[in-house]
PDB file of C-alpha atoms and ligand atoms in Angstrom:
ATOM      1  CA  UNK A   1      -6.748   5.951  -1.716  1.00 79.00           C
ATOM      2  CA  UNK A   2      -9.587   4.779   0.518  1.00 88.00           C
ATOM      3  CA  UNK A   3     -11.327   2.477  -1.933  1.00 93.00           C
ATOM      4  CA  UNK A   4     -11.224  -1.231  -1.098  1.00 94.00           C
ATOM      5  CA  UNK A   5     -12.797  -3.614  -3.575  1.00 95.00           C
ATOM      6  CA  UNK A   6     -13.290  -6.219  -0.821  1.00 95.00           C
ATOM      7  CA  UNK A   7     -16.538  -4.404   0.119  1.00 95.00           C
ATOM      8  CA  UNK A   8     -17.879  -4.728  -3.413  1.00 97.00           C
ATOM      9  CA  UNK A   9     -16.352  -7.895  -4.913  1.00 97.00           C
ATOM     10  CA  UNK A  10     -18.903 -10.105  -6.613  1.00 98.00           C
ATOM     11  CA  UNK A  11     -21.564  -7.389  -6.825  1.00 98.00           C
ATOM     12  CA  UNK A  12     -23.868  -6.892  -9.841  1.00 98.00           C
ATOM     13  CA  UNK A  13     -21.299  -4.702 -11.574  1.00 98.00           C
ATOM     14  CA  UNK A  14     -18.509  -7.260 -11.038  1.00 98.00           C
ATOM     15  CA  UNK A  15     -20.710  -9.972 -12.534  1.00 98.00           C
ATOM     16  CA  UNK A  16     -21.205  -7.938 -15.731  1.00 98.00           C
ATOM     17  CA  UNK A  17     -17.541  -6.855 -15.892  1.00 98.00           C
ATOM     18  CA  UNK A  18     -16.162 -10.342 -15.316  1.00 98.00           C
ATOM     19  CA  UNK A  19     -18.589 -11.895 -17.818  1.00 98.00           C
ATOM     20  CA  UNK A  20     -17.240  -9.434 -20.390  1.00 99.00           C
ATOM     21  CA  UNK A  21     -13.642 -10.262 -19.424  1.00 99.00           C
ATOM     22  CA  UNK A  22     -14.241 -14.004 -19.786  1.00 99.00           C
ATOM     23  CA  UNK A  23     -15.969 -13.490 -23.146  1.00 98.00           C
ATOM     24  CA  UNK A  24     -13.079 -11.416 -24.515  1.00 98.00           C
ATOM     25  CA  UNK A  25     -10.372 -13.802 -23.285  1.00 98.00           C
ATOM     26  CA  UNK A  26     -12.341 -16.740 -24.684  1.00 98.00           C
ATOM     27  CA  UNK A  27     -12.225 -15.071 -28.092  1.00 98.00           C
ATOM     28  CA  UNK A  28      -8.517 -14.232 -27.835  1.00 98.00           C
ATOM     29  CA  UNK A  29      -7.775 -17.877 -26.985  1.00 98.00           C
ATOM     30  CA  UNK A  30      -9.419 -19.091 -30.186  1.00 98.00           C
ATOM     31  CA  UNK A  31      -6.171 -18.382 -32.055  1.00 98.00           C
ATOM     32  CA  UNK A  32      -2.879 -20.018 -31.056  1.00 98.00           C
ATOM     33  CA  UNK A  33      -0.994 -16.716 -31.275  1.00 98.00           C
ATOM     34  CA  UNK A  34      -0.108 -15.407 -27.795  1.00 98.00           C
ATOM     35  CA  UNK A  35      -2.025 -12.585 -26.159  1.00 98.00           C
ATOM     36  CA  UNK A  36      -1.337 -10.262 -23.231  1.00 98.00           C
ATOM     37  CA  UNK A  37      -3.726  -9.013 -20.571  1.00 99.00           C
ATOM     38  CA  UNK A  38      -2.849  -5.690 -18.951  1.00 99.00           C
ATOM     39  CA  UNK A  39      -5.001  -4.993 -15.900  1.00 99.00           C
ATOM     40  CA  UNK A  40      -4.254  -1.384 -14.895  1.00 98.00           C
ATOM     41  CA  UNK A  41      -6.237  -1.403 -11.622  1.00 98.00           C
ATOM     42  CA  UNK A  42      -6.042  -5.017 -10.547  1.00 98.00           C
ATOM     43  CA  UNK A  43      -7.109  -5.101  -6.893  1.00 98.00           C
ATOM     44  CA  UNK A  44      -6.050  -7.939  -4.596  1.00 98.00           C
ATOM     45  CA  UNK A  45      -7.020 -10.791  -6.909  1.00 98.00           C
ATOM     46  CA  UNK A  46      -8.956 -12.960  -4.478  1.00 98.00           C
ATOM     47  CA  UNK A  47     -11.802 -11.863  -2.211  1.00 98.00           C
ATOM     48  CA  UNK A  48     -13.096 -13.689   0.839  1.00 98.00           C
ATOM     49  CA  UNK A  49     -16.884 -13.455   0.606  1.00 97.00           C
ATOM     50  CA  UNK A  50     -17.131 -14.676   4.200  1.00 96.00           C
ATOM     51  CA  UNK A  51     -15.031 -11.761   5.501  1.00 96.00           C
ATOM     52  CA  UNK A  52     -16.489  -8.890   7.439  1.00 95.00           C
ATOM     53  CA  UNK A  53     -16.212  -6.382   4.565  1.00 95.00           C
ATOM     54  CA  UNK A  54     -18.257  -8.536   2.188  1.00 96.00           C
ATOM     55  CA  UNK A  55     -20.824  -9.450   4.838  1.00 94.00           C
ATOM     56  CA  UNK A  56     -21.185  -5.818   5.880  1.00 94.00           C
ATOM     57  CA  UNK A  57     -22.361  -4.619   2.455  1.00 95.00           C
ATOM     58  CA  UNK A  58     -24.041  -7.844   1.317  1.00 94.00           C
ATOM     59  CA  UNK A  59     -23.171  -6.895  -2.256  1.00 95.00           C
ATOM     60  CA  UNK A  60     -21.909 -10.350  -3.268  1.00 96.00           C
ATOM     61  CA  UNK A  61     -25.039 -11.890  -1.762  1.00 96.00           C
ATOM     62  CA  UNK A  62     -27.116  -9.704  -4.059  1.00 95.00           C
ATOM     63  CA  UNK A  63     -24.657 -10.325  -6.897  1.00 97.00           C
ATOM     64  CA  UNK A  64     -22.720 -13.479  -7.719  1.00 98.00           C
ATOM     65  CA  UNK A  65     -24.550 -15.479  -5.029  1.00 97.00           C
ATOM     66  CA  UNK A  66     -27.797 -15.017  -6.947  1.00 98.00           C
ATOM     67  CA  UNK A  67     -26.411 -16.310 -10.240  1.00 98.00           C
ATOM     68  CA  UNK A  68     -24.238 -19.235  -9.106  1.00 97.00           C
ATOM     69  CA  UNK A  69     -26.733 -21.932 -10.051  1.00 97.00           C
ATOM     70  CA  UNK A  70     -27.870 -20.479 -13.353  1.00 98.00           C
ATOM     71  CA  UNK A  71     -27.135 -22.015 -16.736  1.00 98.00           C
ATOM     72  CA  UNK A  72     -28.254 -21.665 -20.333  1.00 97.00           C
ATOM     73  CA  UNK A  73     -25.357 -19.687 -21.811  1.00 98.00           C
ATOM     74  CA  UNK A  74     -21.900 -21.103 -22.503  1.00 98.00           C
ATOM     75  CA  UNK A  75     -20.312 -17.807 -21.444  1.00 98.00           C
ATOM     76  CA  UNK A  76     -22.218 -17.683 -18.168  1.00 98.00           C
ATOM     77  CA  UNK A  77     -21.339 -21.290 -17.363  1.00 98.00           C
ATOM     78  CA  UNK A  78     -17.650 -20.639 -18.096  1.00 98.00           C
ATOM     79  CA  UNK A  79     -17.634 -17.556 -15.861  1.00 98.00           C
ATOM     80  CA  UNK A  80     -19.363 -19.415 -13.036  1.00 98.00           C
ATOM     81  CA  UNK A  81     -16.903 -22.295 -13.281  1.00 98.00           C
ATOM     82  CA  UNK A  82     -13.937 -19.899 -13.144  1.00 98.00           C
ATOM     83  CA  UNK A  83     -15.555 -17.990 -10.275  1.00 98.00           C
ATOM     84  CA  UNK A  84     -16.070 -21.177  -8.248  1.00 97.00           C
ATOM     85  CA  UNK A  85     -12.571 -22.630  -8.740  1.00 97.00           C
ATOM     86  CA  UNK A  86     -11.395 -21.573  -5.276  1.00 96.00           C
ATOM     87  CA  UNK A  87     -14.649 -22.506  -3.538  1.00 94.00           C
ATOM     88  CA  UNK A  88     -17.877 -20.568  -3.086  1.00 90.00           C
ATOM     89  CA  UNK A  89     -16.382 -18.111  -0.585  1.00 95.00           C
ATOM     90  CA  UNK A  90     -13.304 -17.204  -2.613  1.00 97.00           C
ATOM     91  CA  UNK A  91     -14.292 -14.820  -5.387  1.00 98.00           C
ATOM     92  CA  UNK A  92     -11.668 -14.138  -8.062  1.00 98.00           C
ATOM     93  CA  UNK A  93     -11.042 -10.592  -9.182  1.00 98.00           C
ATOM     94  CA  UNK A  94     -10.124  -9.673 -12.738  1.00 98.00           C
ATOM     95  CA  UNK A  95      -6.396 -10.617 -12.551  1.00 98.00           C
ATOM     96  CA  UNK A  96      -7.094 -14.078 -11.121  1.00 98.00           C
ATOM     97  CA  UNK A  97      -9.835 -14.698 -13.696  1.00 98.00           C
ATOM     98  CA  UNK A  98      -7.320 -13.726 -16.399  1.00 98.00           C
ATOM     99  CA  UNK A  99      -4.601 -15.923 -14.862  1.00 98.00           C
ATOM    100  CA  UNK A 100      -6.992 -18.883 -14.811  1.00 98.00           C
ATOM    101  CA  UNK A 101      -7.588 -18.378 -18.537  1.00 98.00           C
ATOM    102  CA  UNK A 102      -3.956 -17.935 -19.625  1.00 98.00           C
ATOM    103  CA  UNK A 103      -2.377 -20.532 -21.877  1.00 98.00           C
ATOM    104  CA  UNK A 104       1.373 -21.218 -21.680  1.00 98.00           C
ATOM    105  CA  UNK A 105       2.082 -18.702 -24.461  1.00 98.00           C
ATOM    106  CA  UNK A 106       0.063 -15.838 -22.898  1.00 98.00           C
ATOM    107  CA  UNK A 107       0.967 -13.359 -20.171  1.00 98.00           C
ATOM    108  CA  UNK A 108      -0.647 -11.063 -17.655  1.00 98.00           C
ATOM    109  CA  UNK A 109       0.546  -7.736 -16.289  1.00 98.00           C
ATOM    110  CA  UNK A 110      -1.439  -6.765 -13.196  1.00 98.00           C
ATOM    111  CA  UNK A 111      -0.870  -3.290 -11.756  1.00 98.00           C
ATOM    112  CA  UNK A 112      -2.045  -2.204  -8.313  1.00 98.00           C
ATOM    113  CA  UNK A 113      -1.104   0.993  -6.498  1.00 98.00           C
ATOM    114  CA  UNK A 114      -2.284   0.295  -2.956  1.00 97.00           C
ATOM    115  CA  UNK A 115       0.616  -1.428  -1.114  1.00 97.00           C
ATOM    116  CA  UNK A 116      -1.569  -3.815   0.933  1.00 97.00           C
ATOM    117  CA  UNK A 117      -3.696  -4.781  -2.063  1.00 98.00           C
ATOM    118  CA  UNK A 118      -0.542  -5.227  -4.164  1.00 98.00           C
ATOM    119  CA  UNK A 119       0.996  -7.518  -1.526  1.00 98.00           C
ATOM    120  CA  UNK A 120      -2.148  -9.677  -1.466  1.00 98.00           C
ATOM    121  CA  UNK A 121      -2.204  -9.686  -5.262  1.00 98.00           C
ATOM    122  CA  UNK A 122       1.353 -11.050  -5.297  1.00 98.00           C
ATOM    123  CA  UNK A 123       0.202 -13.956  -3.130  1.00 98.00           C
ATOM    124  CA  UNK A 124      -2.907 -14.560  -5.226  1.00 98.00           C
ATOM    125  CA  UNK A 125      -0.940 -14.669  -8.475  1.00 98.00           C
ATOM    126  CA  UNK A 126       2.035 -16.619  -7.109  1.00 98.00           C
ATOM    127  CA  UNK A 127       0.971 -19.884  -8.827  1.00 98.00           C
ATOM    128  CA  UNK A 128       1.238 -18.300 -12.299  1.00 98.00           C
ATOM    129  CA  UNK A 129       4.697 -17.870 -13.759  1.00 97.00           C
ATOM    130  CA  UNK A 130       3.315 -15.819 -16.640  1.00 98.00           C
ATOM    131  CA  UNK A 131       1.663 -13.278 -14.350  1.00 98.00           C
ATOM    132  CA  UNK A 132       3.712 -10.173 -13.526  1.00 98.00           C
ATOM    133  CA  UNK A 133       2.608  -7.918 -10.696  1.00 98.00           C
ATOM    134  CA  UNK A 134       3.620  -4.280 -10.651  1.00 98.00           C
ATOM    135  CA  UNK A 135       2.956  -1.906  -7.785  1.00 96.00           C
ATOM    136  CA  UNK A 136       2.566   1.592  -9.091  1.00 96.00           C
ATOM    137  CA  UNK A 137       0.283   3.869 -11.006  1.00 98.00           C
ATOM    138  CA  UNK A 138      -1.840   1.860 -13.423  1.00 98.00           C
ATOM    139  CA  UNK A 139      -2.187   4.680 -15.944  1.00 98.00           C
ATOM    140  CA  UNK A 140       1.545   5.338 -16.304  1.00 98.00           C
ATOM    141  CA  UNK A 141       2.493   1.640 -16.182  1.00 98.00           C
ATOM    142  CA  UNK A 142      -0.125   0.733 -18.794  1.00 98.00           C
ATOM    143  CA  UNK A 143       1.277   3.216 -21.304  1.00 98.00           C
ATOM    144  CA  UNK A 144       4.813   1.976 -20.635  1.00 98.00           C
ATOM    145  CA  UNK A 145       3.759  -1.528 -21.752  1.00 98.00           C
ATOM    146  CA  UNK A 146       2.262  -0.454 -25.083  1.00 98.00           C
ATOM    147  CA  UNK A 147       2.438  -1.596 -27.763  1.00 98.00           C
ATOM    148  CA  UNK A 148       2.896  -5.134 -26.473  1.00 98.00           C
ATOM    149  CA  UNK A 149       5.129  -7.452 -28.511  1.00 98.00           C
ATOM    150  CA  UNK A 150       2.226  -9.897 -28.927  1.00 98.00           C
ATOM    151  CA  UNK A 151       0.245  -7.202 -30.769  1.00 98.00           C
ATOM    152  CA  UNK A 152      -2.984  -8.716 -29.458  1.00 98.00           C
ATOM    153  CA  UNK A 153      -4.563  -8.572 -26.065  1.00 98.00           C
ATOM    154  CA  UNK A 154      -6.985  -7.134 -23.558  1.00 99.00           C
ATOM    155  CA  UNK A 155      -6.462  -3.845 -21.743  1.00 98.00           C
ATOM    156  CA  UNK A 156      -8.675  -3.713 -18.662  1.00 98.00           C
ATOM    157  CA  UNK A 157      -9.132  -0.284 -17.059  1.00 98.00           C
ATOM    158  CA  UNK A 158     -11.115  -0.489 -13.821  1.00 98.00           C
ATOM    159  CA  UNK A 159     -10.299   2.474 -11.556  1.00 98.00           C
ATOM    160  CA  UNK A 160     -12.068   3.260  -8.280  1.00 97.00           C
ATOM    161  CA  UNK A 161     -13.245   6.699  -9.542  1.00 97.00           C
ATOM    162  CA  UNK A 162     -12.471   8.253  -6.172  1.00 94.00           C
ATOM    163  CA  UNK A 163     -10.504  11.244  -7.409  1.00 94.00           C
ATOM    164  CA  UNK A 164     -12.575  14.102  -8.838  1.00 93.00           C
ATOM    165  CA  UNK A 165     -10.584  14.050 -12.090  1.00 97.00           C
ATOM    166  CA  UNK A 166     -10.567  10.262 -12.521  1.00 97.00           C
ATOM    167  CA  UNK A 167     -13.020  10.229 -15.473  1.00 98.00           C
ATOM    168  CA  UNK A 168     -10.803  12.717 -17.269  1.00 98.00           C
ATOM    169  CA  UNK A 169      -7.573  10.852 -16.472  1.00 98.00           C
ATOM    170  CA  UNK A 170      -9.065   7.468 -17.431  1.00 98.00           C
ATOM    171  CA  UNK A 171     -10.385   8.759 -20.773  1.00 98.00           C
ATOM    172  CA  UNK A 172      -7.137  10.591 -21.539  1.00 98.00           C
ATOM    173  CA  UNK A 173      -5.121   7.448 -20.759  1.00 98.00           C
ATOM    174  CA  UNK A 174      -7.323   5.274 -22.986  1.00 98.00           C
ATOM    175  CA  UNK A 175      -6.877   7.758 -25.837  1.00 98.00           C
ATOM    176  CA  UNK A 176      -3.090   7.704 -25.335  1.00 98.00           C
ATOM    177  CA  UNK A 177      -3.144   3.894 -25.120  1.00 98.00           C
ATOM    178  CA  UNK A 178      -5.140   3.654 -28.363  1.00 98.00           C
ATOM    179  CA  UNK A 179      -2.556   5.808 -30.123  1.00 98.00           C
ATOM    180  CA  UNK A 180       0.087   3.234 -29.142  1.00 98.00           C
ATOM    181  CA  UNK A 181      -2.018   0.079 -29.538  1.00 98.00           C
ATOM    182  CA  UNK A 182      -5.026   0.765 -31.745  1.00 98.00           C
ATOM    183  CA  UNK A 183      -5.865  -2.894 -32.346  1.00 97.00           C
ATOM    184  CA  UNK A 184      -6.082  -3.878 -28.686  1.00 98.00           C
ATOM    185  CA  UNK A 185      -9.363  -4.819 -27.093  1.00 98.00           C
ATOM    186  CA  UNK A 186     -10.194  -2.354 -24.310  1.00 98.00           C
ATOM    187  CA  UNK A 187     -12.619  -3.048 -21.469  1.00 98.00           C
ATOM    188  CA  UNK A 188     -13.305   0.062 -19.386  1.00 98.00           C
ATOM    189  CA  UNK A 189     -15.545   0.025 -16.324  1.00 98.00           C
ATOM    190  CA  UNK A 190     -17.207   3.154 -14.903  1.00 98.00           C
ATOM    191  CA  UNK A 191     -19.960   4.117 -12.465  1.00 98.00           C
ATOM    192  CA  UNK A 192     -22.927   6.032 -13.887  1.00 97.00           C
ATOM    193  CA  UNK A 193     -24.284   8.752 -11.615  1.00 95.00           C
ATOM    194  CA  UNK A 194     -26.330  10.352 -14.403  1.00 95.00           C
ATOM    195  CA  UNK A 195     -27.003   9.560 -18.062  1.00 96.00           C
ATOM    196  CA  UNK A 196     -25.345  12.850 -19.046  1.00 97.00           C
ATOM    197  CA  UNK A 197     -22.142  12.061 -17.127  1.00 96.00           C
ATOM    198  CA  UNK A 198     -22.076   8.513 -18.553  1.00 97.00           C
ATOM    199  CA  UNK A 199     -22.548   9.821 -22.108  1.00 97.00           C
ATOM    200  CA  UNK A 200     -19.874  12.459 -21.611  1.00 98.00           C
ATOM    201  CA  UNK A 201     -17.350   9.844 -20.457  1.00 98.00           C
ATOM    202  CA  UNK A 202     -18.230   7.567 -23.387  1.00 98.00           C
ATOM    203  CA  UNK A 203     -17.703  10.531 -25.742  1.00 98.00           C
ATOM    204  CA  UNK A 204     -14.284  11.263 -24.230  1.00 98.00           C
ATOM    205  CA  UNK A 205     -13.246   7.623 -24.641  1.00 98.00           C
ATOM    206  CA  UNK A 206     -14.634   7.435 -28.190  1.00 97.00           C
ATOM    207  CA  UNK A 207     -12.487  10.407 -29.144  1.00 96.00           C
ATOM    208  CA  UNK A 208      -9.758   7.742 -29.274  1.00 94.00           C
ATOM    209  CA  UNK A 209     -11.080   7.057 -32.771  1.00 94.00           C
ATOM    210  CA  UNK A 210     -12.102   3.441 -32.066  1.00 96.00           C
ATOM    211  CA  UNK A 211     -13.856   2.100 -35.148  1.00 95.00           C
ATOM    212  CA  UNK A 212     -15.887  -0.384 -33.123  1.00 98.00           C
ATOM    213  CA  UNK A 213     -17.191   0.421 -29.662  1.00 98.00           C
ATOM    214  CA  UNK A 214     -19.901  -1.227 -27.628  1.00 98.00           C
ATOM    215  CA  UNK A 215     -21.486   0.071 -24.429  1.00 98.00           C
ATOM    216  CA  UNK A 216     -23.033  -2.213 -21.841  1.00 98.00           C
ATOM    217  CA  UNK A 217     -25.013  -0.824 -18.931  1.00 98.00           C
ATOM    218  CA  UNK A 218     -26.385  -2.576 -15.900  1.00 98.00           C
ATOM    219  CA  UNK A 219     -28.648  -1.004 -13.302  1.00 97.00           C
ATOM    220  CA  UNK A 220     -30.241  -2.102 -10.051  1.00 96.00           C
ATOM    221  CA  UNK A 221     -32.489  -0.419  -7.514  1.00 94.00           C
ATOM    222  CA  UNK A 222     -30.075   0.623  -4.784  1.00 89.00           C
ATOM    223  CA  UNK A 223     -30.303   2.668  -1.632  1.00 84.00           C
ATOM    224  CA  UNK A 224     -29.407   6.358  -1.844  1.00 85.00           C
ATOM    225  CA  UNK A 225     -25.655   6.831  -2.076  1.00 85.00           C
ATOM    226  CA  UNK A 226     -24.960   3.240  -3.200  1.00 90.00           C
ATOM    227  CA  UNK A 227     -23.822   2.254  -6.679  1.00 93.00           C
ATOM    228  CA  UNK A 228     -26.951   1.622  -8.747  1.00 95.00           C
ATOM    229  CA  UNK A 229     -25.730   1.812 -12.338  1.00 97.00           C
ATOM    230  CA  UNK A 230     -22.494   0.895 -14.032  1.00 98.00           C
ATOM    231  CA  UNK A 231     -21.182   0.929 -17.555  1.00 98.00           C
ATOM    232  CA  UNK A 232     -18.641  -0.961 -19.598  1.00 98.00           C
ATOM    233  CA  UNK A 233     -17.096   0.420 -22.743  1.00 98.00           C
ATOM    234  CA  UNK A 234     -15.598  -2.185 -25.021  1.00 98.00           C
ATOM    235  CA  UNK A 235     -13.363  -0.892 -27.786  1.00 98.00           C
ATOM    236  CA  UNK A 236     -12.650  -3.294 -30.654  1.00 98.00           C
ATOM    237  CA  UNK A 237     -14.907  -6.055 -29.266  1.00 98.00           C
ATOM    238  CA  UNK A 238     -14.303  -9.412 -30.919  1.00 98.00           C
ATOM    239  CA  UNK A 239     -16.823 -10.708 -33.417  1.00 96.00           C
ATOM    240  CA  UNK A 240     -19.714 -12.400 -31.617  1.00 97.00           C
ATOM    241  CA  UNK A 241     -18.991 -10.739 -28.245  1.00 98.00           C
ATOM    242  CA  UNK A 242     -22.240  -8.725 -28.294  1.00 98.00           C
ATOM    243  CA  UNK A 243     -24.404 -11.785 -28.937  1.00 98.00           C
ATOM    244  CA  UNK A 244     -22.681 -13.758 -26.162  1.00 98.00           C
ATOM    245  CA  UNK A 245     -23.078 -10.922 -23.671  1.00 98.00           C
ATOM    246  CA  UNK A 246     -26.708 -10.356 -24.682  1.00 98.00           C
ATOM    247  CA  UNK A 247     -27.489 -14.024 -24.058  1.00 98.00           C
ATOM    248  CA  UNK A 248     -25.656 -14.182 -20.712  1.00 98.00           C
ATOM    249  CA  UNK A 249     -27.098 -10.897 -19.427  1.00 98.00           C
ATOM    250  CA  UNK A 250     -30.625 -11.979 -20.393  1.00 98.00           C
ATOM    251  CA  UNK A 251     -30.202 -14.837 -17.905  1.00 98.00           C
ATOM    252  CA  UNK A 252     -28.385 -13.044 -15.089  1.00 98.00           C
ATOM    253  CA  UNK A 253     -30.218  -9.696 -15.134  1.00 98.00           C
ATOM    254  CA  UNK A 254     -33.565 -11.037 -13.819  1.00 98.00           C
ATOM    255  CA  UNK A 255     -31.739 -12.981 -11.079  1.00 98.00           C
ATOM    256  CA  UNK A 256     -29.876  -9.823 -10.060  1.00 97.00           C
ATOM    257  CA  UNK A 257     -33.117  -7.816 -10.285  1.00 97.00           C
ATOM    258  CA  UNK A 258     -31.187  -5.695 -12.757  1.00 98.00           C
ATOM    259  CA  UNK A 259     -31.793  -4.094 -16.109  1.00 98.00           C
ATOM    260  CA  UNK A 260     -29.065  -4.507 -18.709  1.00 98.00           C
ATOM    261  CA  UNK A 261     -28.596  -2.972 -22.132  1.00 98.00           C
ATOM    262  CA  UNK A 262     -26.072  -3.099 -24.959  1.00 98.00           C
ATOM    263  CA  UNK A 263     -25.646  -0.505 -27.680  1.00 97.00           C
ATOM    264  CA  UNK A 264     -23.112   0.111 -30.397  1.00 98.00           C
ATOM    265  CA  UNK A 265     -21.467   3.517 -30.134  1.00 97.00           C
ATOM    266  CA  UNK A 266     -19.255   3.015 -33.175  1.00 97.00           C
ATOM    267  CA  UNK A 267     -19.341   0.455 -35.970  1.00 95.00           C
ATOM    268  CA  UNK A 268     -21.274  -2.770 -35.693  1.00 77.00           C
ATOM    269  CA  UNK A 269     -20.165  -6.389 -35.747  1.00 55.00           C
TER     270      UNK A 269
HETATM  271  C1  LIG B 301     -12.353  -1.418  -8.734  1.00 51.05           C
HETATM  272  S1  LIG B 301     -10.892  -1.982  -7.962  1.00 51.05           S
HETATM  273  C2  LIG B 301     -10.261  -3.189  -9.068  1.00 51.05           C
HETATM  274  C3  LIG B 301     -11.062  -4.452  -9.184  1.00 51.05           C
HETATM  275  C4  LIG B 301     -10.500  -5.464 -10.140  1.00 51.05           C
HETATM  276  N1  LIG B 301     -10.187  -4.880 -11.435  1.00 51.05           N
HETATM  277  C5  LIG B 301     -11.448  -6.619 -10.322  1.00 51.05           C
HETATM  278  O1  LIG B 301     -12.300  -6.591 -11.226  1.00 51.05           O
HETATM  279  O2  LIG B 301     -11.331  -7.578  -9.580  1.00 51.05           O
HETATM  280  C6  LIG B 301      -9.778  -0.650  -8.247  1.00 51.05           C
HETATM  281  C7  LIG B 301      -8.371  -0.878  -7.704  1.00 51.05           C
HETATM  282  O3  LIG B 301      -7.512   0.155  -8.187  1.00 51.05           O
HETATM  283  C8  LIG B 301      -6.552   0.455  -7.195  1.00 51.05           C
HETATM  284  N2  LIG B 301      -5.992   1.772  -7.550  1.00 51.05           N
HETATM  285  C9  LIG B 301      -6.405   3.005  -7.219  1.00 51.05           C
HETATM  286  N3  LIG B 301      -5.685   3.939  -7.869  1.00 51.05           N
HETATM  287  C10 LIG B 301      -4.798   3.266  -8.639  1.00 51.05           C
HETATM  288  C11 LIG B 301      -3.809   3.664  -9.573  1.00 51.05           C
HETATM  289  N4  LIG B 301      -3.577   4.954  -9.870  1.00 51.05           N
HETATM  290  N5  LIG B 301      -3.095   2.712 -10.206  1.00 51.05           N
HETATM  291  C12 LIG B 301      -3.314   1.381  -9.951  1.00 51.05           C
HETATM  292  N6  LIG B 301      -4.232   0.951  -9.075  1.00 51.05           N
HETATM  293  C13 LIG B 301      -4.975   1.875  -8.440  1.00 51.05           C
HETATM  294  C14 LIG B 301      -7.331   0.391  -5.909  1.00 51.05           C
HETATM  295  O4  LIG B 301      -6.466   0.182  -4.810  1.00 51.05           O
HETATM  296  C15 LIG B 301      -8.266  -0.806  -6.185  1.00 51.05           C
HETATM  297  O5  LIG B 301      -7.687  -1.997  -5.708  1.00 51.05           O
END
């Protein structure tokens, strides 16, 4: 386990992923009924953009730093407000964004396997009583929590894709999770090294039988060996999610010098 998200926090792919997270949680919060967020690969929760790791790659500078002052979409403005809550140098990862959006009736389960990241995550989530941190394997822990008693929620699957079989394990776990909790909203992040590999992964995830599935891709011009293209698969996206993401990405993509696309892989809103 060499991957450390502190080198990449706030990059172009985080911006797209966290916009999608905020959009989904915004929809879940429209009803009073409680929801759960299960974040299977949570990371440390808060990232210091002034730290050596972030400065070394400059990824946040080319990412969230370029979109901070933008406006023109309610979703984008909500994301930027949540992202700036701890100050411009403290970027929230997915579990802290979720925690900031929880209502008293909602809960968060954040799972992180790396001991140092998990210890930092515990500190980052300490202010939230409804946030539970588990150190362990995100795939196994996720399945153990399904179906959740709330029967509504977001399952976020955001692995580092370091292990050669991680695409296979991630897709298999999502299929198993869908068998236990078919009505959940799933947000799955993945790197795209080639269109064929991206399509193959999407196909493996879609074998879960999701009736509605949306794919979002974002791509930048990056140096050889650096992440240039990333995808998000959203199973059971809430009504209106695609329009909100389209509007927000139309504003952020030019600022990130990125190209973004959305396409329905199953069903249509
Ligand atoms: C891409 S980062 C997560 C970023 C985070 N979701 C966010 O958006 O802020 C992936 C994280 O998964 C952790 N990890 C790796 N293998 C894991 C596993 N099997 N179970 C849980 N966490 C794991 C890594 O230590 C790393 O912190």
